[in-house]
Short mmCIF file of C-alpha atoms and ligand atoms in Angstrom, two decimals:
data_model
loop_
_atom_site.label_atom_id
_atom_site.label_comp_id
_atom_site.label_asym_id
_atom_site.label_seq_id
_atom_site.Cartn_x
_atom_site.Cartn_y
_atom_site.Cartn_z
CA UNK O 29 -139.96 -77.05 -17.46
CA UNK O 30 -136.99 -78.97 -16.18
CA UNK O 31 -137.19 -82.58 -14.99
CA UNK O 32 -135.48 -81.62 -11.71
CA UNK O 33 -137.11 -82.87 -8.55
CA UNK O 34 -136.59 -79.54 -6.80
CA UNK O 35 -137.64 -77.27 -9.68
CA UNK O 36 -140.96 -76.07 -8.15
CA UNK O 37 -139.83 -72.62 -7.07
CA UNK O 38 -137.59 -71.99 -10.09
CA UNK O 39 -138.66 -70.10 -13.19
CA UNK O 40 -135.42 -70.36 -15.14
CA UNK O 41 -133.57 -73.42 -16.37
CA UNK O 42 -130.22 -74.24 -14.78
CA UNK O 43 -127.26 -72.98 -16.77
CA UNK O 44 -125.51 -75.89 -18.53
CA UNK O 45 -122.14 -75.02 -17.04
CA UNK O 46 -123.70 -74.85 -13.60
CA UNK O 47 -125.17 -78.30 -14.15
CA UNK O 48 -121.77 -79.69 -14.96
CA UNK O 49 -120.19 -77.74 -12.11
CA UNK O 50 -122.60 -78.94 -9.44
CA UNK O 51 -122.97 -82.52 -10.65
CA UNK O 52 -121.27 -85.24 -8.62
CA UNK O 53 -122.71 -88.25 -10.39
CA UNK O 54 -119.41 -89.33 -11.94
CA UNK O 55 -118.04 -89.74 -8.45
CA UNK O 56 -120.98 -90.67 -6.24
CA UNK O 57 -122.49 -93.29 -8.53
CA UNK O 58 -120.39 -95.78 -6.63
CA UNK O 59 -122.81 -95.34 -3.72
CA UNK O 60 -125.77 -96.71 -5.69
CA UNK O 61 -126.23 -99.99 -3.83
CA UNK O 62 -126.15 -98.28 -0.44
CA UNK O 63 -128.55 -95.63 -1.64
CA UNK O 64 -131.00 -98.29 -2.76
CA UNK O 65 -130.56 -100.43 0.34
CA UNK O 66 -131.10 -97.35 2.51
CA UNK O 67 -134.20 -96.36 0.55
CA UNK O 68 -135.66 -99.85 0.86
CA UNK O 69 -135.17 -99.79 4.63
CA UNK O 70 -136.73 -96.31 4.73
CA UNK O 71 -139.79 -97.59 2.79
CA UNK O 72 -140.19 -100.50 5.16
CA UNK O 73 -140.05 -98.17 8.14
CA UNK O 74 -142.57 -95.76 6.60
CA UNK O 75 -144.97 -98.66 5.99
CA UNK O 76 -144.45 -100.16 9.45
CA UNK O 77 -145.38 -96.82 11.01
CA UNK O 78 -148.33 -96.43 8.59
CA UNK O 79 -146.85 -93.29 7.07
CA UNK O 80 -147.28 -94.94 3.67
CA UNK O 81 -149.32 -98.05 2.85
CA UNK O 82 -147.86 -101.54 2.55
CA UNK O 83 -148.84 -101.60 -1.13
CA UNK O 84 -147.00 -98.36 -1.80
CA UNK O 85 -143.95 -99.68 0.04
CA UNK O 86 -143.83 -102.92 -1.90
CA UNK O 87 -144.28 -101.07 -5.17
CA UNK O 88 -141.40 -98.74 -4.29
CA UNK O 89 -139.20 -101.62 -3.18
CA UNK O 90 -139.85 -103.54 -6.38
CA UNK O 91 -138.97 -100.48 -8.43
CA UNK O 92 -135.81 -99.85 -6.45
CA UNK O 93 -134.68 -103.46 -6.85
CA UNK O 94 -135.22 -103.23 -10.59
CA UNK O 95 -133.10 -100.06 -10.75
CA UNK O 96 -130.32 -101.85 -8.88
CA UNK O 97 -130.33 -104.59 -11.50
CA UNK O 98 -130.29 -102.01 -14.28
CA UNK O 99 -127.27 -100.28 -12.80
CA UNK O 100 -125.46 -103.58 -12.33
CA UNK O 101 -126.15 -104.63 -15.88
CA UNK O 102 -124.87 -101.31 -17.23
CA UNK O 103 -128.27 -100.29 -18.60
CA UNK O 104 -128.70 -97.21 -16.43
CA UNK O 105 -128.42 -93.76 -18.03
CA UNK O 106 -126.51 -91.08 -16.16
CA UNK O 107 -126.69 -87.36 -16.90
CA UNK O 108 -125.33 -84.23 -15.24
CA UNK O 109 -128.73 -82.57 -15.09
CA UNK O 110 -129.72 -85.06 -12.39
CA UNK O 111 -126.85 -84.03 -10.16
CA UNK O 112 -126.14 -87.01 -8.00
CA UNK O 113 -126.91 -90.67 -7.47
CA UNK O 114 -129.84 -89.93 -5.14
CA UNK O 115 -131.63 -87.81 -7.77
CA UNK O 116 -130.84 -90.31 -10.51
CA UNK O 117 -132.41 -93.18 -8.65
CA UNK O 118 -135.47 -91.23 -7.55
CA UNK O 119 -136.09 -89.87 -11.05
CA UNK O 120 -135.78 -93.34 -12.58
CA UNK O 121 -138.11 -94.68 -9.90
CA UNK O 122 -140.76 -92.20 -10.98
CA UNK O 123 -140.50 -93.47 -14.56
CA UNK O 124 -140.77 -97.01 -13.31
CA UNK O 125 -143.57 -96.88 -10.71
CA UNK O 126 -145.26 -93.55 -11.45
CA UNK O 127 -146.68 -91.15 -8.90
CA UNK O 128 -146.07 -93.35 -5.87
CA UNK O 129 -142.32 -92.67 -6.31
CA UNK O 130 -142.97 -89.23 -4.88
CA UNK O 131 -143.67 -90.82 -1.51
CA UNK O 132 -140.18 -92.26 -1.09
CA UNK O 133 -138.71 -88.98 0.07
CA UNK O 134 -141.25 -88.55 2.89
CA UNK O 135 -139.51 -87.79 6.20
CA UNK O 136 -136.14 -87.70 4.53
CA UNK O 137 -133.76 -85.23 2.92
CA UNK O 138 -130.75 -85.73 0.71
CA UNK O 139 -128.72 -84.40 3.62
CA UNK O 140 -129.40 -87.36 5.87
CA UNK O 141 -129.61 -89.70 2.88
CA UNK O 142 -126.08 -88.94 1.70
CA UNK O 143 -124.76 -89.21 5.26
CA UNK O 144 -126.32 -92.65 5.49
CA UNK O 145 -124.94 -93.78 2.13
CA UNK O 146 -121.38 -92.76 2.95
CA UNK O 147 -121.54 -94.42 6.34
CA UNK O 148 -122.78 -97.68 4.86
CA UNK O 149 -120.17 -97.55 2.12
CA UNK O 150 -117.35 -96.73 4.52
CA UNK O 151 -118.41 -99.39 6.99
CA UNK O 152 -118.03 -102.04 4.27
CA UNK O 153 -114.76 -100.65 2.97
CA UNK O 154 -113.29 -100.28 6.45
CA UNK O 155 -114.07 -103.93 7.07
CA UNK O 156 -112.50 -104.88 3.73
CA UNK O 157 -109.40 -102.92 4.62
CA UNK O 158 -109.25 -104.52 8.06
CA UNK O 159 -109.56 -107.95 6.54
CA UNK O 160 -106.74 -107.09 4.16
CA UNK O 161 -104.59 -105.89 7.02
CA UNK O 162 -105.09 -109.06 9.03
CA UNK O 163 -104.17 -111.11 5.96
CA UNK O 164 -101.06 -109.00 5.54
CA UNK O 165 -100.17 -109.41 9.21
CA UNK O 166 -100.30 -113.13 8.62
CA UNK O 167 -97.86 -112.85 5.71
CA UNK O 168 -95.48 -110.77 7.82
CA UNK O 169 -95.56 -113.30 10.63
CA UNK O 170 -95.01 -116.20 8.20
CA UNK O 171 -91.89 -114.61 6.73
CA UNK O 172 -90.71 -113.71 10.23
CA UNK O 173 -91.08 -117.31 11.36
CA UNK O 174 -89.21 -118.70 8.39
CA UNK O 175 -86.39 -116.22 9.06
CA UNK O 176 -86.14 -116.67 12.77
CA UNK O 177 -82.36 -117.13 12.53
CA UNK O 178 -81.55 -114.59 9.80
CA UNK O 179 -79.37 -111.81 11.14
CA UNK O 180 -78.86 -108.36 9.67
CA UNK O 181 -77.49 -105.08 10.91
CA UNK O 182 -80.00 -102.89 12.71
CA UNK O 183 -79.61 -99.23 11.73
CA UNK O 184 -80.02 -95.97 13.55
CA UNK O 185 -79.44 -92.78 11.54
CA UNK O 186 -79.03 -95.26 8.67
CA UNK O 187 -75.69 -96.17 10.20
CA UNK O 188 -75.07 -99.73 11.33
CA UNK O 189 -75.97 -99.98 15.01
CA UNK O 190 -76.38 -103.49 16.40
CA UNK O 191 -77.15 -106.91 14.94
CA UNK O 192 -80.82 -107.85 14.96
CA UNK O 193 -82.94 -110.73 13.74
CA UNK O 194 -84.74 -110.12 10.45
CA UNK O 195 -87.76 -111.64 12.16
CA UNK O 196 -87.57 -108.96 14.85
CA UNK O 197 -87.37 -106.26 12.19
CA UNK O 198 -90.42 -107.70 10.41
CA UNK O 199 -92.31 -108.01 13.66
CA UNK O 200 -91.81 -104.27 14.13
CA UNK O 201 -93.98 -103.87 11.04
CA UNK O 202 -96.46 -106.36 12.47
CA UNK O 203 -96.80 -104.06 15.49
CA UNK O 204 -97.41 -101.02 13.25
CA UNK O 205 -100.05 -102.74 11.15
CA UNK O 206 -101.69 -104.19 14.21
CA UNK O 207 -102.06 -100.65 15.59
CA UNK O 208 -103.54 -99.63 12.23
CA UNK O 209 -106.02 -102.43 12.54
CA UNK O 210 -107.04 -101.17 15.97
CA UNK O 211 -107.36 -97.65 14.65
CA UNK O 212 -109.65 -98.71 11.81
CA UNK O 213 -111.67 -100.78 14.28
CA UNK O 214 -112.03 -97.71 16.44
CA UNK O 215 -113.12 -95.61 13.44
CA UNK O 216 -115.70 -98.22 12.67
CA UNK O 217 -117.48 -97.55 15.96
CA UNK O 218 -118.10 -93.97 14.92
CA UNK O 219 -118.88 -94.79 11.30
CA UNK O 220 -121.46 -97.31 12.43
CA UNK O 221 -124.08 -94.77 13.53
CA UNK O 222 -127.38 -94.35 11.66
CA UNK O 223 -128.20 -90.74 10.63
CA UNK O 224 -131.39 -91.24 8.59
CA UNK O 225 -134.44 -89.48 10.02
CA UNK O 226 -132.50 -86.32 10.81
CA UNK O 227 -133.97 -85.02 7.57
CA UNK O 228 -132.61 -81.68 6.34
CA UNK O 229 -131.48 -80.38 9.73
CA UNK O 230 -134.18 -80.40 12.38
CA UNK O 231 -135.71 -83.85 12.30
CA UNK O 232 -139.21 -84.49 10.96
CA UNK O 233 -142.87 -84.06 11.83
CA UNK O 234 -143.68 -87.65 10.81
CA UNK O 235 -143.88 -90.38 13.49
CA UNK O 236 -140.81 -92.21 12.15
CA UNK O 237 -139.07 -95.13 13.85
CA UNK O 238 -135.34 -94.58 13.52
CA UNK O 239 -134.45 -97.61 15.62
CA UNK O 240 -136.28 -99.83 13.18
CA UNK O 241 -134.42 -98.35 10.19
CA UNK O 242 -131.16 -98.82 12.07
CA UNK O 243 -132.01 -102.43 12.79
CA UNK O 244 -132.84 -103.14 9.16
CA UNK O 245 -129.49 -101.68 8.11
CA UNK O 246 -127.47 -103.38 10.89
CA UNK O 247 -126.56 -100.18 12.70
CA UNK O 248 -126.08 -100.67 16.44
CA UNK O 249 -126.70 -97.00 17.16
CA UNK O 250 -128.81 -94.05 15.98
CA UNK O 251 -127.30 -90.55 15.77
CA UNK O 252 -128.43 -88.34 18.64
CA UNK O 253 -128.59 -84.84 17.17
CA UNK O 254 -130.16 -84.09 13.81
CA UNK O 255 -127.96 -81.03 13.19
CA UNK O 256 -124.78 -82.97 13.90
CA UNK O 257 -126.01 -85.96 11.89
CA UNK O 258 -126.18 -84.05 8.63
CA UNK O 259 -123.08 -81.94 9.15
CA UNK O 260 -120.71 -84.49 10.66
CA UNK O 261 -117.87 -85.78 8.52
CA UNK O 262 -115.55 -86.55 11.46
CA UNK O 263 -115.85 -90.22 10.64
CA UNK O 264 -114.34 -89.58 7.20
CA UNK O 265 -111.56 -87.48 8.67
CA UNK O 266 -110.83 -90.19 11.21
CA UNK O 267 -110.79 -92.80 8.49
CA UNK O 268 -108.44 -90.70 6.36
CA UNK O 269 -106.18 -90.11 9.37
CA UNK O 270 -106.02 -93.83 10.07
CA UNK O 271 -105.39 -94.47 6.39
CA UNK O 272 -102.63 -91.86 6.35
CA UNK O 273 -100.88 -93.42 9.33
CA UNK O 274 -101.24 -96.85 7.77
CA UNK O 275 -99.76 -95.50 4.53
CA UNK O 276 -96.81 -94.11 6.50
CA UNK O 277 -96.13 -97.69 7.48
CA UNK O 278 -96.45 -99.02 3.96
CA UNK O 279 -94.27 -96.20 2.74
CA UNK O 280 -91.52 -96.90 5.29
CA UNK O 281 -91.60 -100.58 4.45
CA UNK O 282 -91.43 -99.67 0.76
CA UNK O 283 -88.47 -97.41 1.41
CA UNK O 284 -86.63 -100.29 3.07
CA UNK O 285 -87.41 -102.65 0.22
CA UNK O 286 -86.09 -100.07 -2.24
CA UNK O 287 -82.95 -99.56 -0.21
CA UNK O 288 -82.40 -103.23 0.52
CA UNK O 289 -82.84 -104.22 -3.12
CA UNK O 290 -80.18 -101.73 -4.24
CA UNK O 291 -76.86 -103.09 -5.47
CA UNK O 292 -75.16 -101.41 -2.51
CA UNK O 293 -77.24 -103.27 0.10
CA UNK O 294 -78.11 -106.42 -1.82
CA UNK O 295 -80.18 -107.74 1.11
CA UNK O 296 -83.20 -108.69 -0.97
CA UNK O 297 -84.33 -109.19 -4.52
CA UNK O 298 -87.83 -108.21 -5.56
CA UNK O 299 -89.76 -110.88 -7.45
CA UNK O 300 -89.61 -110.27 -11.23
CA UNK O 301 -93.38 -110.13 -11.26
CA UNK O 302 -93.29 -107.10 -8.96
CA UNK O 303 -90.48 -105.16 -10.63
CA UNK O 304 -90.05 -103.34 -13.91
CA UNK O 305 -87.24 -102.76 -16.38
CA UNK O 306 -85.73 -99.62 -17.79
CA UNK O 307 -86.51 -98.53 -21.35
CA UNK O 308 -82.86 -97.68 -21.94
CA UNK O 309 -80.64 -99.55 -19.46
CA UNK O 310 -80.88 -103.30 -20.04
CA UNK O 311 -79.30 -104.23 -16.70
CA UNK O 312 -81.94 -102.49 -14.60
CA UNK O 313 -84.57 -104.06 -12.42
CA UNK O 314 -86.43 -101.20 -10.82
CA UNK O 315 -88.47 -101.25 -7.61
CA UNK O 316 -91.35 -99.28 -9.17
CA UNK O 317 -93.99 -101.06 -7.13
CA UNK O 318 -92.72 -100.01 -3.67
CA UNK O 319 -91.81 -96.63 -5.15
CA UNK O 320 -95.42 -96.13 -6.23
CA UNK O 321 -96.68 -97.17 -2.82
CA UNK O 322 -94.39 -94.51 -1.38
CA UNK O 323 -95.64 -91.99 -3.96
CA UNK O 324 -99.32 -92.79 -3.50
CA UNK O 325 -98.87 -92.14 0.22
CA UNK O 326 -98.55 -88.46 -0.67
CA UNK O 327 -101.95 -88.53 -2.35
CA UNK O 328 -103.55 -90.09 0.72
CA UNK O 329 -102.11 -87.33 2.94
CA UNK O 330 -103.53 -84.85 0.42
CA UNK O 331 -106.97 -86.42 0.79
CA UNK O 332 -106.82 -86.02 4.56
CA UNK O 333 -105.79 -82.38 4.21
CA UNK O 334 -108.59 -81.85 1.64
CA UNK O 335 -111.23 -83.06 4.06
CA UNK O 336 -109.89 -81.09 6.99
CA UNK O 337 -109.81 -77.98 4.83
CA UNK O 338 -113.28 -78.53 3.35
CA UNK O 339 -114.79 -78.87 6.82
CA UNK O 340 -112.88 -76.33 8.84
CA UNK O 341 -114.97 -73.21 8.28
CA UNK O 342 -118.38 -74.65 7.57
CA UNK O 343 -121.22 -73.23 9.59
CA UNK O 344 -123.73 -75.82 10.79
CA UNK O 345 -125.33 -77.75 9.28
CA UNK O 346 -125.15 -79.19 5.73
CA UNK O 347 -123.31 -77.11 3.13
CA UNK O 348 -122.77 -78.09 -0.47
CA UNK O 349 -119.01 -77.92 0.08
CA UNK O 350 -119.44 -81.30 1.72
CA UNK O 351 -120.16 -82.89 -1.64
CA UNK O 352 -116.42 -82.61 -2.21
CA UNK O 353 -115.81 -85.20 0.53
CA UNK O 354 -116.34 -88.19 -1.74
CA UNK O 355 -113.52 -87.72 -4.25
CA UNK O 356 -110.78 -87.77 -1.60
CA UNK O 357 -112.48 -90.53 0.36
CA UNK O 358 -112.87 -92.85 -2.62
CA UNK O 359 -109.35 -92.09 -3.77
CA UNK O 360 -107.91 -93.10 -0.42
CA UNK O 361 -110.05 -96.23 -0.20
CA UNK O 362 -108.84 -97.31 -3.65
CA UNK O 363 -105.21 -96.57 -2.90
CA UNK O 364 -105.02 -98.26 0.46
CA UNK O 365 -106.85 -101.35 -0.76
CA UNK O 366 -104.53 -101.69 -3.74
CA UNK O 367 -101.43 -101.21 -1.57
CA UNK O 368 -102.57 -103.85 0.91
CA UNK O 369 -103.25 -106.23 -1.93
CA UNK O 370 -99.87 -105.59 -3.55
CA UNK O 371 -98.04 -106.18 -0.30
CA UNK O 372 -99.97 -109.34 0.58
CA UNK O 373 -98.79 -110.81 -2.71
CA UNK O 374 -95.31 -109.35 -2.88
CA UNK O 375 -93.99 -109.97 0.62
CA UNK O 376 -93.95 -113.78 0.54
CA UNK O 377 -92.17 -113.68 -2.84
CA UNK O 378 -89.24 -111.53 -1.72
CA UNK O 379 -85.90 -113.26 -2.19
CA UNK O 380 -83.97 -112.71 1.00
CA UNK O 381 -80.19 -112.82 0.78
CA UNK O 382 -79.37 -114.22 4.17
CA UNK O 383 -75.66 -114.30 3.44
CA UNK O 384 -75.42 -110.64 2.44
CA UNK O 385 -77.34 -109.67 5.55
CA UNK O 386 -75.10 -111.80 7.77
CA UNK O 387 -71.95 -110.41 6.15
CA UNK O 388 -73.15 -106.85 6.66
CA UNK O 389 -73.86 -107.60 10.30
CA UNK O 390 -70.38 -108.96 10.92
CA UNK O 391 -68.61 -105.81 9.70
CA UNK O 392 -68.76 -102.26 11.00
CA UNK O 393 -68.16 -102.56 14.77
CA UNK O 394 -71.70 -103.70 15.57
CA UNK O 395 -70.28 -105.44 18.63
CA UNK O 396 -68.98 -102.27 20.30
CA UNK O 397 -71.95 -101.96 22.68
CA UNK O 398 -71.53 -105.57 23.76
CA UNK O 399 -67.87 -104.96 24.43
CA UNK O 400 -68.77 -102.00 26.64
CA UNK O 401 -71.40 -104.09 28.44
CA UNK O 402 -68.73 -106.74 29.03
CA UNK O 403 -66.57 -104.17 30.84
CA UNK O 404 -69.58 -102.97 32.85
CA UNK O 405 -70.24 -106.54 33.92
CA UNK O 406 -66.67 -106.63 35.18
CA UNK O 407 -67.27 -103.55 37.32
CA UNK O 408 -66.46 -100.56 35.09
CA UNK O 409 -69.06 -97.70 35.05
CA UNK O 410 -70.87 -97.55 31.68
CA UNK O 411 -69.65 -94.11 30.58
CA UNK O 412 -66.03 -95.13 31.20
CA UNK O 413 -66.58 -98.40 29.33
CA UNK O 414 -68.10 -96.42 26.45
CA UNK O 415 -65.01 -94.19 26.23
CA UNK O 416 -62.62 -97.15 26.51
CA UNK O 417 -64.33 -99.11 23.70
CA UNK O 418 -64.49 -95.94 21.61
CA UNK O 419 -60.72 -95.77 21.78
CA UNK O 420 -60.44 -99.45 20.87
CA UNK O 421 -62.71 -98.81 17.82
CA UNK O 422 -60.51 -95.92 16.78
CA UNK O 423 -57.43 -98.12 17.11
CA UNK O 424 -59.02 -100.99 15.16
CA UNK O 425 -60.18 -98.60 12.44
CA UNK O 426 -56.66 -97.32 11.93
CA UNK O 427 -55.49 -100.90 11.45
CA UNK O 428 -58.40 -101.82 9.21
CA UNK O 429 -59.58 -104.48 11.63
CA UNK O 430 -62.81 -105.35 13.43
CA UNK O 431 -62.89 -105.36 17.26
CA UNK O 432 -62.97 -109.16 17.45
CA UNK O 433 -59.91 -109.31 15.19
CA UNK O 434 -57.73 -107.50 17.72
CA UNK O 435 -55.41 -109.65 19.83
CA UNK O 436 -56.15 -109.96 23.55
CA UNK O 437 -52.90 -108.07 24.27
CA UNK O 438 -54.07 -105.15 22.16
CA UNK O 439 -57.44 -105.10 23.97
CA UNK O 440 -55.72 -105.23 27.33
CA UNK O 441 -53.86 -102.04 26.43
CA UNK O 442 -57.28 -100.32 26.72
CA UNK O 443 -58.40 -102.13 29.89
CA UNK O 444 -56.91 -104.82 32.05
CA UNK O 445 -60.43 -106.18 32.55
CA UNK O 446 -60.32 -107.88 29.13
CA UNK O 447 -59.70 -111.64 29.22
CA UNK O 448 -60.05 -114.36 26.54
CA UNK O 449 -63.80 -114.76 27.22
CA UNK O 450 -64.41 -111.42 25.45
CA UNK O 451 -64.19 -113.18 22.07
CA UNK O 452 -67.12 -115.39 22.93
CA UNK O 453 -69.19 -112.32 23.86
CA UNK O 454 -68.45 -110.68 20.54
CA UNK O 455 -69.97 -113.38 18.31
CA UNK O 456 -73.13 -112.31 16.51
CA UNK O 457 -75.19 -115.19 17.84
CA UNK O 458 -74.21 -114.36 21.38
CA UNK O 459 -75.03 -110.71 20.84
CA UNK O 460 -78.49 -111.56 19.58
CA UNK O 461 -79.33 -114.04 22.26
CA UNK O 462 -78.12 -111.98 25.15
CA UNK O 463 -80.74 -109.33 24.32
CA UNK O 464 -83.30 -111.05 26.46
CA UNK O 465 -85.09 -107.99 27.79
CA UNK O 466 -88.78 -108.07 26.94
CA UNK O 467 -89.27 -106.68 23.44
CA UNK O 468 -85.62 -107.21 22.49
CA UNK O 469 -84.16 -109.14 19.55
CA UNK O 470 -83.24 -112.34 21.46
CA UNK O 471 -84.45 -115.41 19.56
CA UNK O 472 -86.64 -116.61 22.43
CA UNK O 473 -88.30 -113.25 22.69
CA UNK O 474 -89.01 -113.02 19.00
CA UNK O 475 -90.34 -116.57 18.85
CA UNK O 476 -92.71 -115.76 21.71
CA UNK O 477 -93.81 -112.56 19.90
CA UNK O 478 -94.51 -114.56 16.75
CA UNK O 479 -96.53 -117.15 18.68
CA UNK O 480 -98.52 -114.40 20.36
CA UNK O 481 -99.14 -112.63 17.05
CA UNK O 482 -100.40 -115.82 15.42
CA UNK O 483 -102.95 -116.31 18.17
CA UNK O 484 -104.06 -112.70 17.93
CA UNK O 485 -104.40 -112.85 14.15
CA UNK O 486 -106.61 -115.91 14.33
CA UNK O 487 -108.87 -114.18 16.82
CA UNK O 488 -109.00 -110.99 14.78
CA UNK O 489 -109.94 -112.89 11.64
CA UNK O 490 -112.78 -114.68 13.43
CA UNK O 491 -114.18 -111.44 14.85
CA UNK O 492 -113.95 -109.70 11.51
CA UNK O 493 -115.68 -112.51 9.64
CA UNK O 494 -118.49 -112.37 12.17
CA UNK O 495 -118.74 -108.63 11.76
CA UNK O 496 -118.70 -108.86 7.98
CA UNK O 497 -121.60 -111.29 8.21
CA UNK O 498 -123.37 -108.72 10.43
CA UNK O 499 -123.55 -110.93 13.50
CA UNK O 500 -125.16 -108.66 16.03
CA UNK O 501 -122.91 -109.76 18.91
CA UNK O 502 -119.68 -109.13 17.01
CA UNK O 503 -117.47 -106.41 18.40
CA UNK O 504 -114.24 -105.28 16.79
N1 LIG P 630 -124.74 -84.68 -3.66
C1 LIG P 630 -124.92 -84.09 -2.38
C2 LIG P 630 -123.69 -84.35 -1.51
O1 LIG P 630 -123.03 -85.27 -1.77
C3 LIG P 630 -126.11 -84.66 -1.71
C4 LIG P 630 -126.73 -83.77 -0.69
C5 LIG P 630 -127.34 -82.62 -1.36
N2 LIG P 630 -128.04 -81.82 -0.46
C6 LIG P 630 -128.43 -80.57 -0.79
N3 LIG P 630 -129.04 -79.92 0.10
N4 LIG P 630 -128.16 -80.05 -1.96
O2 LIG P 630 -123.41 -83.66 -0.58
#
């Protein structure tokens, strides 16, 4: 009858539409190398525990390695009737090594096999993403350092608020991405758990050695409950949550680049190599790249919601619904990796218009808070100072002047506490450097933050490289 590995109890062929409907090969073929690596480790364990012979194991391993080469050289044939990557590889193995292929699936089910494959895949991709994020952090810090004295208006409610250093603004993004890095590192702990040996749901009657399989596959931990092992996709949900938060950060940064590169702001210019033109308006240089990052963020959120929704009503343990986990997962992995890569390359090439930023910071009453603080320092309660400066702003506005352009006499009409030294307080440089509170925009503060970040980045990179090389003592 059919070539299907599970066809024993069936007397009718699968409907063609059902084959296409249930097949996941187009999506899960990307797991092939993990599937093969996992199977090889499984063979070695079975042989070590004398569940199969050494000869059988080496025959299976040889066959599996050959299939890997075939897939990599594009010689492998895929078809819907074989459902998924696990069935494809096992069926091909039977053609290659004959009857012994039937021993590979001893003490194993596709339920624990697929859980293993996704965990191995996601462990690698999480590490790739983390490496990308550290590299991006480095780029942020580099630009921050080279703009340690560039001043721009800080905004609240998208209204000019107070002058800040561009480096301080950039370092805010460093903080966000460094939290993302921590979050992915935390996910990794729960991804890095070995489920194989849980079999379909209840474990197995064979005397398997799960610790040995885990060791061969560099897992520091073995899953504790067979039912949970085959039905748990929390680690994907956690990954997608972390990715969603990270994309929020990329999207906010993109939004600022879009805004700042507008004619109205003119704070930055995107590199030509990262912008596009209009098909009708010759003057246009459009920020399509950050716009697409912002747009793709929506798809990542959708992937998170997909997974949450797929899982929310599933009875224990494995249900076929869970096959739908891979599309959203792979989509998010692809998107976040491409966004990180784009930003690593785009950020250092941004043209920053220091003059436009400085000009914008010197107009719009950004020194009003400092003027109020000046009065407080001379003994006036803050609320009263706030009201007094508010009146001065109103007065200056009606005369089309900035606060520092008013004469001392005019200022004194609002408070007798004003003396000539107020004009020194109101300079931008003074405003920046008097914000010395920890975490504030004062130059010394920001320089210290940059120094600290550089040290941290170097450490993170070292730990990650160790982890990527599977050093057993490496901890993220
Ligand atoms: N392709 C399936 C998935 O990704 C593999 C597990 C199939 N298990 C089963 N009992 N049908 O979920």
